[in-house]
Amino acid sequence: MTTENPYPWADGMNCAVTVCDTEGTILYMNDKARTTFARHGDMIGKNLFDCHSERSRGIIRRLLADGGTNAYTIEKNGVRKMI
């Protein structure tokens, strides 16, 4: 049995996309996200709050409640990334 991907818009994106429900349970990760976080194993069904700091958990809770945005850039290994 195959399940249709409910997030086809994320498949072709050249960035990591992780989708969670309002409780933080991970529902979907595109290929880039799976590759980026492969060292953590299969994360579908796990809670994203478990891998974030208390400060980050607060921000995520606010974003989930309000539907807001939180975009910023970081530099990692000499590469500038948008988060």
Short mmCIF file of C-alpha atoms in Angstrom, two decimals:
data_model
loop_
_atom_site.label_atom_id
_atom_site.label_comp_id
_atom_site.label_asym_id
_atom_site.label_seq_id
_atom_site.Cartn_x
_atom_site.Cartn_y
_atom_site.Cartn_z
CA MET A 1 0.00 0.00 0.00
CA THR A 2 1.37 3.42 -0.93
CA THR A 3 0.37 6.61 0.75
CA GLU A 4 0.10 9.78 -1.28
CA ASN A 5 2.43 12.55 -0.13
CA PRO A 6 0.30 15.29 1.44
CA TYR A 7 3.15 17.82 1.02
CA PRO A 8 4.24 17.55 -2.65
CA TRP A 9 5.26 21.23 -2.65
CA ALA A 10 8.18 20.34 -0.33
CA ASP A 11 9.69 17.61 -2.52
CA GLY A 12 11.37 19.83 -5.09
CA MET A 13 12.65 22.46 -2.67
CA ASN A 14 16.39 22.86 -2.24
CA CYS A 15 16.05 23.23 1.53
CA ALA A 16 15.15 21.04 4.47
CA VAL A 17 11.41 21.03 5.18
CA THR A 18 9.98 19.41 8.32
CA VAL A 19 6.22 19.48 8.96
CA CYS A 20 4.78 18.95 12.43
CA ASP A 21 1.35 19.07 14.01
CA THR A 22 0.33 21.60 16.67
CA GLU A 23 1.74 19.34 19.40
CA GLY A 24 5.18 19.20 17.73
CA THR A 25 4.89 15.64 16.39
CA ILE A 26 6.84 15.36 13.13
CA LEU A 27 4.52 14.34 10.29
CA TYR A 28 6.77 14.72 7.26
CA MET A 29 10.35 15.46 6.23
CA ASN A 30 11.43 16.03 2.64
CA ASP A 31 14.57 14.30 1.32
CA LYS A 32 16.83 17.25 2.17
CA ALA A 33 15.57 17.25 5.80
CA ARG A 34 16.03 13.48 6.06
CA THR A 35 19.60 13.81 4.78
CA THR A 36 20.37 16.78 7.02
CA PHE A 37 19.15 15.02 10.15
CA ALA A 38 20.01 11.40 9.18
CA ARG A 39 22.29 11.01 12.21
CA HIS A 40 19.15 11.17 14.38
CA GLY A 41 17.44 8.29 12.55
CA ASP A 42 13.85 8.26 11.34
CA MET A 43 12.21 11.22 13.05
CA ILE A 44 8.67 10.78 11.69
CA GLY A 45 6.36 10.39 14.67
CA LYS A 46 8.88 11.86 17.10
CA ASN A 47 8.43 15.21 18.81
CA LEU A 48 10.54 18.13 17.59
CA PHE A 49 10.51 19.69 21.06
CA ASP A 50 12.81 16.87 22.22
CA CYS A 51 15.67 18.16 20.05
CA HIS A 52 15.40 21.88 20.85
CA SER A 53 16.48 24.06 23.77
CA GLU A 54 13.93 25.53 26.17
CA ARG A 55 14.29 28.92 24.47
CA SER A 56 13.64 27.36 21.05
CA ARG A 57 10.69 25.35 22.39
CA GLY A 58 9.13 28.60 23.58
CA ILE A 59 9.55 30.19 20.16
CA ILE A 60 8.12 27.13 18.41
CA ARG A 61 5.12 27.03 20.77
CA ARG A 62 4.43 30.70 20.08
CA LEU A 63 4.70 30.16 16.31
CA LEU A 64 2.36 27.17 16.43
CA ALA A 65 -0.18 29.11 18.51
CA ASP A 66 -0.01 32.38 16.56
CA GLY A 67 0.89 31.19 13.07
CA GLY A 68 3.77 33.68 13.01
CA THR A 69 7.14 33.53 11.31
CA ASN A 70 10.68 33.34 12.62
CA ALA A 71 13.29 33.70 9.87
CA TYR A 72 16.99 34.37 10.41
CA THR A 73 20.40 33.47 8.99
CA ILE A 74 23.30 31.55 10.47
CA GLU A 75 26.77 30.69 9.27
CA LYS A 76 27.83 27.07 9.61
CA ASN A 77 31.08 25.64 8.24
CA GLY A 78 31.58 28.77 6.16
CA VAL A 79 28.13 28.50 4.57
CA ARG A 80 25.44 31.10 5.23
CA LYS A 81 22.03 29.48 5.78
CA MET A 82 18.53 30.86 6.14
CA ILE A 83 16.55 29.28 8.94
#
